[in-house]
Amino acid sequence: MQLDIEFLRGLFPALDGPPGSDWGFFDNAGGTHMARPVLRRITHYLSSHRVQPYGPNLLAGPAGLEMDRGRETLAGLLGVDSSAVTIGPSTTQNLNTLAHAMSSVVGPGDEIIVSRQDHEANIGCWERLCRSRGATLRFWEVESESGELEAGGLDDLLNSRTRLVAVTHSSNIVGTVHDLGPIADAAHAVGALLVADGVSYAPHRWPEISPTGADVYCFSLYKTFGPHLGAMVVAESVLDRIAPQSHYFNARRSWSRLDASGPDHCAIASLAGLADFFDAVFDHHFPTEAAAGTTPDGRAAAVGRMLHAHETAVATPLLDFLAGRAGNGLRLIGRHTMAEREANFSFAVAGRSSASLVEELARRGVATKHGHFYARRLLEAIGVGDVDDGVVRLSLAAYNTHREVGHLIDALDEILD
Ligand SMILES: Cc1ncc(COP(=O)(O)O)c(C=O)c1O
């Protein structure tokens, strides 16, 4: 099914853009625009009943119901039980809380494996846990030129002392999608857990979590057209073993065991808007199936596949352009084709600062960013000279168009010449 791009763009008020401007937004890996139905739910919650939720009074009752609906809706879209879903203010916070909770299962002599390719959110918390528990942190290294995870690197590290493997589903710099199934199997074979960071993957393809085999799967909803929250799906067997981080009297509810903070109520309520968004796109593109009815996760997956196909088609000429320039002073990180790759393209140009390239792009109506994007250890490992200046990152979302990419390629052509 071909995406009706005008219909999709109509669901994002931010794309109306500054009047009369011809600009393109290519910093989607930093956070996508919010879908109109999510925004609508936020406005409704704030303007109708932003009070302490739950209870019999006329305002608290609906507020609590809307929060419950938001939680249930998210779980439904992911095809998991809502008892497995922790909602926190961000993925960094969720992983940090998880690492604290894991202090009950990690002790002296144990080992944790992290990947050098990961965002710091899925490294630092495990490093701190190892330090405090007398455990050892081991790195799954990357290839120094491509930044890809070393083939066979994990097998060399796994052993009977390994308690946990933490790895990204796809890196926010390199873009290669990892097949998590075999990684989960290898971890489970030695009795270790797999914690997968889906933050960079989920914006490009709505996650189908169960086939990954991950015991914990995290992603950030503000990068999937939603509010600024992190979602963490944790297997019941893990929730039962770890030390709750909630108030003790809330620990009996499994979904609140890792809720250390009670994130923004209105954002939680607005999660119901994500289903409104997927339903609107689904009903528009699949009217026959819509009439027949499908499950929420089935609709989200079908929409996710269609959006991903569109994004891949739009991204391909950009990757071809960058790949064509690679080697002539331009270093393109990651694969040069879209096979098993997400549309996050990172590059550096010899003799030019990434900051100056981003400024020049901004002058030509292209919004993007540069830096290490908190994958600092990766950039150090692959020898990016000035890590703070880092790489230029061009990241797409499903609402980007062929026209915008054409404009971006023209701008790059001019700047690089
Ligand atoms: C791959 C990856 N993991 C984790 C994070 C952290 O997510 P959050 O901003 O929700 O803490 C990010 C944020 O950009 C990311 O790109």
CSV table of C-alpha atoms and ligand atoms in Angstrom, one decimal:
chain,number,residue,atom,x,y,z
A,1,MET,CA,0.0,0.0,0.0
A,2,GLN,CA,1.3,3.4,-1.1
A,3,LEU,CA,1.3,6.1,1.6
A,4,ASP,CA,-0.9,9.1,1.0
A,5,ILE,CA,1.8,11.6,2.1
A,6,GLU,CA,-0.5,14.6,2.0
A,7,PHE,CA,-3.0,12.8,4.3
A,8,LEU,CA,-0.2,11.9,6.7
A,9,ARG,CA,1.3,15.4,6.8
A,10,GLY,CA,-2.2,16.7,7.5
A,11,LEU,CA,-2.0,14.9,10.8
A,12,PHE,CA,1.1,17.0,12.0
A,13,PRO,CA,0.3,20.7,12.7
A,14,ALA,CA,4.0,21.5,13.0
A,15,LEU,CA,4.5,20.7,9.3
A,16,ASP,CA,2.4,23.7,8.4
A,17,GLY,CA,5.8,25.4,9.1
A,18,PRO,CA,6.7,29.0,9.2
A,19,PRO,CA,4.4,30.7,6.6
A,20,GLY,CA,5.8,30.9,3.1
A,21,SER,CA,9.0,29.0,4.0
A,22,ASP,CA,10.5,26.1,2.1
A,23,TRP,CA,12.2,24.1,4.7
A,24,GLY,CA,12.8,20.5,5.7
A,25,PHE,CA,13.1,19.0,9.2
A,26,PHE,CA,15.8,16.4,9.3
A,27,ASP,CA,16.5,16.1,13.1
A,28,ASN,CA,13.8,13.5,13.7
A,29,ALA,CA,16.1,11.2,15.6
A,30,GLY,CA,16.2,14.0,18.2
A,31,GLY,CA,12.4,14.0,18.5
A,32,THR,CA,9.6,13.8,15.9
A,33,HIS,CA,6.8,16.3,15.6
A,34,MET,CA,3.7,15.4,17.6
A,35,ALA,CA,0.7,14.0,15.9
A,36,ARG,CA,-2.5,16.1,16.0
A,37,PRO,CA,-4.6,13.5,17.8
A,38,VAL,CA,-2.0,13.3,20.7
A,39,LEU,CA,-2.0,17.1,20.8
A,40,ARG,CA,-5.8,17.1,20.9
A,41,ARG,CA,-5.8,14.7,23.9
A,42,ILE,CA,-3.2,16.9,25.7
A,43,THR,CA,-5.3,20.0,25.2
A,44,HIS,CA,-8.4,18.3,26.3
A,45,TYR,CA,-6.8,16.9,29.5
A,46,LEU,CA,-5.2,20.2,30.4
A,47,SER,CA,-8.3,22.3,29.7
A,48,SER,CA,-10.9,19.9,31.3
A,49,HIS,CA,-9.4,18.2,34.4
A,50,ARG,CA,-5.8,18.7,35.2
A,51,VAL,CA,-6.3,17.8,38.9
A,52,GLN,CA,-5.0,15.0,41.2
A,53,PRO,CA,-6.4,12.0,39.3
A,54,TYR,CA,-8.7,9.2,40.6
A,55,GLY,CA,-11.5,9.4,43.0
A,56,PRO,CA,-15.2,10.2,42.9
A,57,ASN,CA,-15.2,13.9,42.3
A,58,LEU,CA,-16.2,15.2,38.9
A,59,LEU,CA,-12.7,16.2,37.8
A,60,ALA,CA,-10.5,13.5,39.4
A,61,GLY,CA,-12.6,10.6,38.0
A,62,PRO,CA,-12.3,11.4,34.3
A,63,ALA,CA,-8.6,12.4,34.8
A,64,GLY,CA,-7.8,8.9,36.3
A,65,LEU,CA,-9.8,7.2,33.6
A,66,GLU,CA,-8.0,9.0,30.8
A,67,MET,CA,-4.6,8.0,32.3
A,68,ASP,CA,-5.7,4.4,32.6
A,69,ARG,CA,-6.9,4.6,28.9
A,70,GLY,CA,-3.5,6.0,27.9
A,71,ARG,CA,-1.6,3.2,29.5
A,72,GLU,CA,-3.9,0.5,28.2
A,73,THR,CA,-3.8,2.0,24.7
A,74,LEU,CA,0.0,1.9,24.6
A,75,ALA,CA,0.1,-1.7,25.8
A,76,GLY,CA,-2.5,-2.6,23.1
A,77,LEU,CA,-0.5,-0.9,20.4
A,78,LEU,CA,2.6,-2.9,21.5
A,79,GLY,CA,0.6,-6.2,21.8
A,80,VAL,CA,1.7,-6.7,25.4
A,81,ASP,CA,-0.1,-6.8,28.8
A,82,SER,CA,-0.3,-3.4,30.4
A,83,SER,CA,1.2,-4.9,33.6
A,84,ALA,CA,4.5,-5.2,31.6
A,85,VAL,CA,4.7,-1.5,30.6
A,86,THR,CA,6.6,1.0,32.7
A,87,ILE,CA,6.0,4.6,31.7
A,88,GLY,CA,8.7,7.0,32.7
A,89,PRO,CA,9.8,10.6,31.9
A,90,SER,CA,12.5,9.3,29.4
A,91,THR,CA,14.4,6.2,28.4
A,92,THR,CA,17.5,7.4,30.2
A,93,GLN,CA,15.5,7.6,33.4
A,94,ASN,CA,13.8,4.2,32.8
A,95,LEU,CA,17.1,2.5,32.3
A,96,ASN,CA,18.7,4.2,35.3
A,97,THR,CA,15.8,3.0,37.4
A,98,LEU,CA,16.1,-0.5,36.0
A,99,ALA,CA,19.8,-0.6,36.8
A,100,HIS,CA,19.1,0.3,40.4
A,101,ALA,CA,16.5,-2.4,40.5
A,102,MET,CA,19.0,-4.9,39.1
A,103,SER,CA,21.2,-4.5,42.1
A,104,SER,CA,19.3,-7.4,43.6
A,105,VAL,CA,20.4,-9.8,40.8
A,106,VAL,CA,23.9,-8.5,40.1
A,107,GLY,CA,26.7,-9.1,42.6
A,108,PRO,CA,30.5,-9.4,43.0
A,109,GLY,CA,32.1,-11.5,40.2
A,110,ASP,CA,29.1,-11.1,37.9
A,111,GLU,CA,29.5,-9.6,34.4
A,112,ILE,CA,27.4,-7.2,32.3
A,113,ILE,CA,28.0,-6.7,28.6
A,114,VAL,CA,27.3,-3.4,26.9
A,115,SER,CA,27.9,-2.4,23.3
A,116,ARG,CA,30.3,0.4,22.4
A,117,GLN,CA,27.8,1.5,19.8
A,118,ASP,CA,25.1,2.3,22.3
A,119,HIS,CA,23.8,5.7,23.4
A,120,GLU,CA,25.1,6.5,26.9
A,121,ALA,CA,21.7,5.8,28.4
A,122,ASN,CA,22.3,2.1,27.9
A,123,ILE,CA,25.9,2.1,29.1
A,124,GLY,CA,26.4,4.5,32.0
A,125,CYS,CA,23.7,3.0,34.2
A,126,TRP,CA,25.3,-0.4,33.8
A,127,GLU,CA,28.7,0.9,34.4
A,128,ARG,CA,27.5,2.5,37.7
A,129,LEU,CA,25.8,-0.7,38.7
A,130,CYS,CA,28.9,-2.7,38.1
A,131,ARG,CA,31.0,-0.2,40.1
A,132,SER,CA,28.6,-0.3,43.1
A,133,ARG,CA,28.1,-4.1,43.1
A,134,GLY,CA,31.7,-5.2,42.4
A,135,ALA,CA,30.7,-6.6,39.0
A,136,THR,CA,32.7,-6.3,35.8
A,137,LEU,CA,31.6,-4.3,32.7
A,138,ARG,CA,32.6,-5.8,29.3
A,139,PHE,CA,32.4,-4.0,26.0
A,140,TRP,CA,31.1,-5.5,22.8
A,141,GLU,CA,33.4,-3.5,20.5
A,142,VAL,CA,32.8,-1.9,17.1
A,143,GLU,CA,34.7,-2.0,13.9
A,144,SER,CA,37.0,1.1,13.9
A,145,GLU,CA,36.1,2.2,10.4
A,146,SER,CA,32.4,1.4,9.9
A,147,GLY,CA,31.2,1.6,13.5
A,148,GLU,CA,29.4,-1.7,13.1
A,149,LEU,CA,29.3,-4.1,16.0
A,150,GLU,CA,32.2,-6.6,15.8
A,151,ALA,CA,30.9,-9.9,14.3
A,152,GLY,CA,31.4,-12.7,16.8
A,153,GLY,CA,32.2,-10.1,19.5
A,154,LEU,CA,29.4,-11.1,21.7
A,155,ASP,CA,30.2,-14.8,21.7
A,156,ASP,CA,33.7,-14.0,22.9
A,157,LEU,CA,32.3,-12.2,25.9
A,158,LEU,CA,29.4,-14.4,27.0
A,159,ASN,CA,30.0,-16.9,29.8
A,160,SER,CA,28.4,-18.3,32.9
A,161,ARG,CA,29.0,-15.1,34.9
A,162,THR,CA,27.2,-12.9,32.4
A,163,ARG,CA,24.0,-11.6,34.0
A,164,LEU,CA,22.9,-9.1,31.4
A,165,VAL,CA,23.5,-8.0,27.8
A,166,ALA,CA,22.6,-4.4,26.9
A,167,VAL,CA,22.5,-3.5,23.2
A,168,THR,CA,20.7,-1.2,20.9
A,169,HIS,CA,18.2,-2.3,18.3
A,170,SER,CA,19.7,0.2,15.9
A,171,SER,CA,22.3,2.9,16.7
A,172,ASN,CA,21.4,6.5,16.5
A,173,ILE,CA,24.6,7.1,14.6
A,174,VAL,CA,25.3,4.0,12.5
A,175,GLY,CA,21.7,3.0,11.6
A,176,THR,CA,22.2,-0.7,11.1
A,177,VAL,CA,19.2,-2.7,12.4
A,178,HIS,CA,20.4,-5.6,14.7
A,179,ASP,CA,18.6,-8.9,14.5
A,180,LEU,CA,17.8,-9.2,18.3
A,181,GLY,CA,16.5,-12.7,18.2
A,182,PRO,CA,19.9,-14.5,17.9
A,183,ILE,CA,21.3,-12.0,20.5
A,184,ALA,CA,18.5,-12.9,22.9
A,185,ASP,CA,19.1,-16.6,22.3
A,186,ALA,CA,22.8,-16.3,22.9
A,187,ALA,CA,22.2,-14.3,26.1
A,188,HIS,CA,19.6,-16.7,27.4
A,189,ALA,CA,21.8,-19.7,26.7
A,190,VAL,CA,24.1,-18.6,29.5
A,191,GLY,CA,21.3,-17.5,31.7
A,192,ALA,CA,21.7,-13.7,31.0
A,193,LEU,CA,18.9,-11.1,30.3
A,194,LEU,CA,18.7,-9.0,27.1
A,195,VAL,CA,18.0,-5.3,27.6
A,196,ALA,CA,17.3,-3.7,24.2
A,197,ASP,CA,17.3,0.0,23.4
A,198,GLY,CA,14.7,0.6,20.7
A,199,VAL,CA,14.9,4.4,20.9
A,200,SER,CA,16.5,4.9,17.6
A,201,TYR,CA,14.6,2.0,15.9
A,202,ALA,CA,11.1,2.9,16.9
A,203,PRO,CA,10.7,6.2,15.1
A,204,HIS,CA,11.3,4.4,11.8
A,205,ARG,CA,9.3,1.2,12.5
A,206,TRP,CA,6.7,0.8,15.2
A,207,PRO,CA,8.3,-2.0,17.4
A,208,GLU,CA,6.9,-5.5,17.5
A,209,ILE,CA,8.5,-6.4,20.8
A,210,SER,CA,7.7,-10.1,21.3
A,211,PRO,CA,9.7,-11.4,18.3
A,212,THR,CA,12.8,-9.6,19.5
A,213,GLY,CA,13.1,-12.0,22.5
A,214,ALA,CA,14.3,-9.1,24.6
A,215,ASP,CA,13.5,-9.3,28.4
A,216,VAL,CA,13.4,-5.5,28.5
A,217,TYR,CA,12.7,-3.3,25.5
A,218,CYS,CA,12.8,0.5,25.8
A,219,PHE,CA,11.9,3.4,23.5
A,220,SER,CA,11.0,7.0,23.7
A,221,LEU,CA,7.5,8.1,22.7
A,222,TYR,CA,8.5,11.7,21.9
A,223,LYS,CA,10.4,10.1,18.9
A,224,THR,CA,7.3,8.2,17.7
A,225,PHE,CA,4.9,11.2,17.2
A,226,GLY,CA,3.8,11.1,20.9
A,227,PRO,CA,4.4,13.0,24.2
A,228,HIS,CA,7.7,13.3,26.0
A,229,LEU,CA,7.8,10.0,27.8
A,230,GLY,CA,9.8,6.8,27.8
A,231,ALA,CA,8.2,3.3,27.6
A,232,MET,CA,9.9,0.2,29.0
A,233,VAL,CA,8.4,-3.2,28.5
A,234,VAL,CA,9.7,-5.6,31.1
A,235,ALA,CA,9.0,-9.4,31.2
A,236,GLU,CA,7.1,-10.5,34.2
A,237,SER,CA,9.8,-12.9,35.2
A,238,VAL,CA,12.2,-9.9,35.5
A,239,LEU,CA,9.7,-7.7,37.4
A,240,ASP,CA,9.3,-10.5,39.9
A,241,ARG,CA,13.1,-10.8,40.6
A,242,ILE,CA,14.2,-7.2,40.9
A,243,ALA,CA,14.0,-4.7,43.7
A,244,PRO,CA,11.0,-2.3,43.3
A,245,GLN,CA,11.9,1.3,43.0
A,246,SER,CA,8.4,2.6,43.7
A,247,HIS,CA,6.9,3.6,47.0
A,248,TYR,CA,6.7,0.2,48.9
A,249,PHE,CA,2.9,0.3,49.0
A,250,ASN,CA,2.7,0.7,45.1
A,251,ALA,CA,5.0,-2.3,44.4
A,252,ARG,CA,2.1,-4.8,44.3
A,253,ARG,CA,1.2,-3.3,40.9
A,254,SER,CA,3.8,-4.7,38.6
A,255,TRP,CA,3.6,-1.7,36.2
A,256,SER,CA,4.5,0.7,38.9
A,257,ARG,CA,7.5,-1.2,40.4
A,258,LEU,CA,9.9,0.7,38.2
A,259,ASP,CA,8.0,3.9,38.3
A,260,ALA,CA,10.2,6.0,40.5
A,261,SER,CA,8.7,9.4,39.6
A,262,GLY,CA,5.1,9.4,38.5
A,263,PRO,CA,5.6,11.2,35.1
A,264,ASP,CA,3.4,13.9,33.6
A,265,HIS,CA,-0.2,12.8,33.9
A,266,CYS,CA,-1.5,14.6,30.9
A,267,ALA,CA,1.3,13.1,28.7
A,268,ILE,CA,0.2,9.6,29.9
A,269,ALA,CA,-3.4,10.4,29.1
A,270,SER,CA,-2.4,11.6,25.7
A,271,LEU,CA,-1.0,8.2,24.7
A,272,ALA,CA,-4.6,7.3,23.7
A,273,GLY,CA,-4.0,9.8,20.9
A,274,LEU,CA,-1.3,7.5,19.4
A,275,ALA,CA,-4.0,4.9,18.7
A,276,ASP,CA,-6.2,7.7,17.2
A,277,PHE,CA,-3.2,8.5,15.0
A,278,PHE,CA,-2.6,4.8,13.9
A,279,ASP,CA,-6.4,4.3,13.4
A,280,ALA,CA,-6.7,7.4,11.2
A,281,VAL,CA,-3.9,6.3,9.0
A,282,PHE,CA,-5.0,2.7,8.9
A,283,ASP,CA,-8.7,3.5,8.1
A,284,HIS,CA,-7.6,5.9,5.3
A,285,HIS,CA,-5.3,3.3,3.7
A,286,PHE,CA,-6.9,0.0,4.5
A,287,PRO,CA,-10.6,0.6,4.4
A,288,THR,CA,-11.6,-3.1,3.8
A,289,GLU,CA,-9.5,-4.3,6.7
A,290,ALA,CA,-10.7,-1.4,8.8
A,291,ALA,CA,-14.3,-2.6,8.3
A,292,ALA,CA,-13.3,-6.2,9.1
A,293,GLY,CA,-11.5,-5.0,12.3
A,294,THR,CA,-8.1,-5.9,13.5
A,295,THR,CA,-6.2,-5.7,16.8
A,296,PRO,CA,-4.6,-2.4,17.8
A,297,ASP,CA,-1.1,-3.9,17.5
A,298,GLY,CA,-2.0,-5.3,14.1
A,299,ARG,CA,-3.1,-1.9,12.9
A,300,ALA,CA,0.0,-0.2,14.3
A,301,ALA,CA,2.3,-2.8,12.7
A,302,ALA,CA,0.6,-2.5,9.3
A,303,VAL,CA,0.8,1.3,9.4
A,304,GLY,CA,4.4,1.1,10.7
A,305,ARG,CA,5.4,-1.1,7.7
A,306,MET,CA,3.8,1.3,5.3
A,307,LEU,CA,5.4,4.4,6.9
A,308,HIS,CA,8.8,2.6,6.9
A,309,ALA,CA,8.5,1.7,3.2
A,310,HIS,CA,7.8,5.3,2.3
A,311,GLU,CA,10.6,6.6,4.5
A,312,THR,CA,13.0,4.1,2.9
A,313,ALA,CA,12.0,5.2,-0.6
A,314,VAL,CA,12.5,8.9,0.3
A,315,ALA,CA,15.8,8.3,2.0
A,316,THR,CA,17.4,6.2,-0.7
A,317,PRO,CA,18.5,9.1,-3.0
A,318,LEU,CA,20.0,10.9,0.0
A,319,LEU,CA,22.0,7.9,1.0
A,320,ASP,CA,23.0,7.3,-2.6
A,321,PHE,CA,24.2,11.0,-2.8
A,322,LEU,CA,26.2,10.7,0.4
A,323,ALA,CA,27.6,7.3,-0.6
A,324,GLY,CA,28.6,8.8,-3.9
A,325,ARG,CA,30.6,11.5,-2.1
A,326,ALA,CA,32.1,9.1,0.4
A,327,GLY,CA,35.9,8.8,0.2
A,328,ASN,CA,36.4,12.3,-1.2
A,329,GLY,CA,36.9,13.8,2.1
A,330,LEU,CA,33.5,12.8,3.3
A,331,ARG,CA,33.3,10.0,5.8
A,332,LEU,CA,29.9,8.3,5.8
A,333,ILE,CA,29.3,6.2,8.9
A,334,GLY,CA,27.5,2.9,8.5
A,335,ARG,CA,26.1,1.0,5.5
A,336,HIS,CA,25.9,2.6,2.1
A,337,THR,CA,22.6,0.9,1.2
A,338,MET,CA,19.2,0.9,2.9
A,339,ALA,CA,19.2,-2.9,3.5
A,340,GLU,CA,18.6,-3.4,7.2
A,341,ARG,CA,19.4,0.2,7.8
A,342,GLU,CA,17.4,3.1,9.2
A,343,ALA,CA,17.4,6.6,7.8
A,344,ASN,CA,19.8,8.1,10.3
A,345,PHE,CA,22.8,9.2,8.2
A,346,SER,CA,25.9,10.5,10.0
A,347,PHE,CA,28.9,12.0,8.3
A,348,ALA,CA,32.0,14.2,8.8
A,349,VAL,CA,33.9,16.2,6.2
A,350,ALA,CA,37.7,16.5,6.4
A,351,GLY,CA,38.7,20.1,7.0
A,352,ARG,CA,35.2,21.4,7.7
A,353,SER,CA,33.6,21.5,11.2
A,354,SER,CA,30.3,19.7,11.5
A,355,ALA,CA,29.0,22.8,13.3
A,356,SER,CA,29.7,25.0,10.2
A,357,LEU,CA,28.0,22.5,7.9
A,358,VAL,CA,24.9,22.5,10.1
A,359,GLU,CA,24.8,26.3,10.1
A,360,GLU,CA,25.1,26.3,6.3
A,361,LEU,CA,22.3,23.8,6.0
A,362,ALA,CA,20.2,25.9,8.3
A,363,ARG,CA,20.7,29.0,6.1
A,364,ARG,CA,19.3,26.9,3.2
A,365,GLY,CA,16.2,25.9,5.1
A,366,VAL,CA,17.4,22.5,6.4
A,367,ALA,CA,17.0,21.8,10.1
A,368,THR,CA,19.5,19.3,11.5
A,369,LYS,CA,22.1,18.9,14.2
A,370,HIS,CA,25.7,17.9,14.8
A,371,GLY,CA,27.6,16.4,17.8
A,372,HIS,CA,28.1,13.0,19.4
A,373,PHE,CA,24.4,12.6,20.2
A,374,TYR,CA,25.4,11.0,23.5
A,375,ALA,CA,27.0,8.1,21.6
A,376,ARG,CA,30.3,9.6,22.6
A,377,ARG,CA,32.1,6.3,23.3
A,378,LEU,CA,31.3,5.2,19.7
A,379,LEU,CA,32.7,8.4,18.1
A,380,GLU,CA,35.8,8.0,20.2
A,381,ALA,CA,36.2,4.4,19.1
A,382,ILE,CA,35.9,5.1,15.4
A,383,GLY,CA,38.3,8.0,15.6
A,384,VAL,CA,36.1,11.1,14.9
A,385,GLY,CA,38.7,13.7,15.8
A,386,ASP,CA,36.7,16.4,17.6
A,387,VAL,CA,34.0,14.4,19.4
A,388,ASP,CA,32.1,17.4,20.6
A,389,ASP,CA,31.9,18.8,17.0
A,390,GLY,CA,31.1,15.2,16.1
A,391,VAL,CA,29.2,14.3,13.0
A,392,VAL,CA,26.4,15.9,11.0
A,393,ARG,CA,23.3,13.7,11.4
A,394,LEU,CA,20.4,13.7,8.9
A,395,SER,CA,17.5,11.7,10.3
A,396,LEU,CA,14.2,11.2,8.5
A,397,ALA,CA,10.7,10.4,9.6
A,398,ALA,CA,7.7,9.1,7.6
A,399,TYR,CA,6.4,12.6,6.9
A,400,ASN,CA,9.5,13.7,5.0
A,401,THR,CA,8.9,14.0,1.3
A,402,HIS,CA,10.9,13.4,-2.0
A,403,ARG,CA,10.8,17.2,-2.5
A,404,GLU,CA,12.3,17.9,0.9
A,405,VAL,CA,15.1,15.4,0.2
A,406,GLY,CA,15.7,16.9,-3.2
A,407,HIS,CA,16.1,20.3,-1.6
A,408,LEU,CA,18.4,18.8,1.0
A,409,ILE,CA,20.6,17.1,-1.7
A,410,ASP,CA,20.8,20.4,-3.6
A,411,ALA,CA,21.8,22.2,-0.4
A,412,LEU,CA,24.5,19.6,0.3
A,413,ASP,CA,25.8,19.7,-3.2
A,414,GLU,CA,26.3,23.4,-3.0
A,415,ILE,CA,27.9,23.3,0.5
A,416,LEU,CA,30.2,20.4,-0.3
A,417,ASP,CA,31.5,21.8,-3.6
B,1,LIG,C1,19.5,5.4,20.8
B,1,LIG,C2,19.1,6.2,22.0
B,1,LIG,N1,19.0,5.6,23.2
B,1,LIG,C3,18.5,6.3,24.3
B,1,LIG,C4,18.2,7.6,24.2
B,1,LIG,C5,17.8,8.4,25.4
B,1,LIG,O1,16.4,8.6,25.3
B,1,LIG,P1,15.7,9.7,26.2
B,1,LIG,O2,15.9,11.0,25.6
B,1,LIG,O3,14.2,9.3,26.2
B,1,LIG,O4,16.3,9.6,27.6
B,1,LIG,C6,18.3,8.3,23.0
B,1,LIG,C7,18.0,9.7,22.8
B,1,LIG,O5,18.3,10.4,21.9
B,1,LIG,C8,18.8,7.6,21.8
B,1,LIG,O6,18.9,8.1,20.6
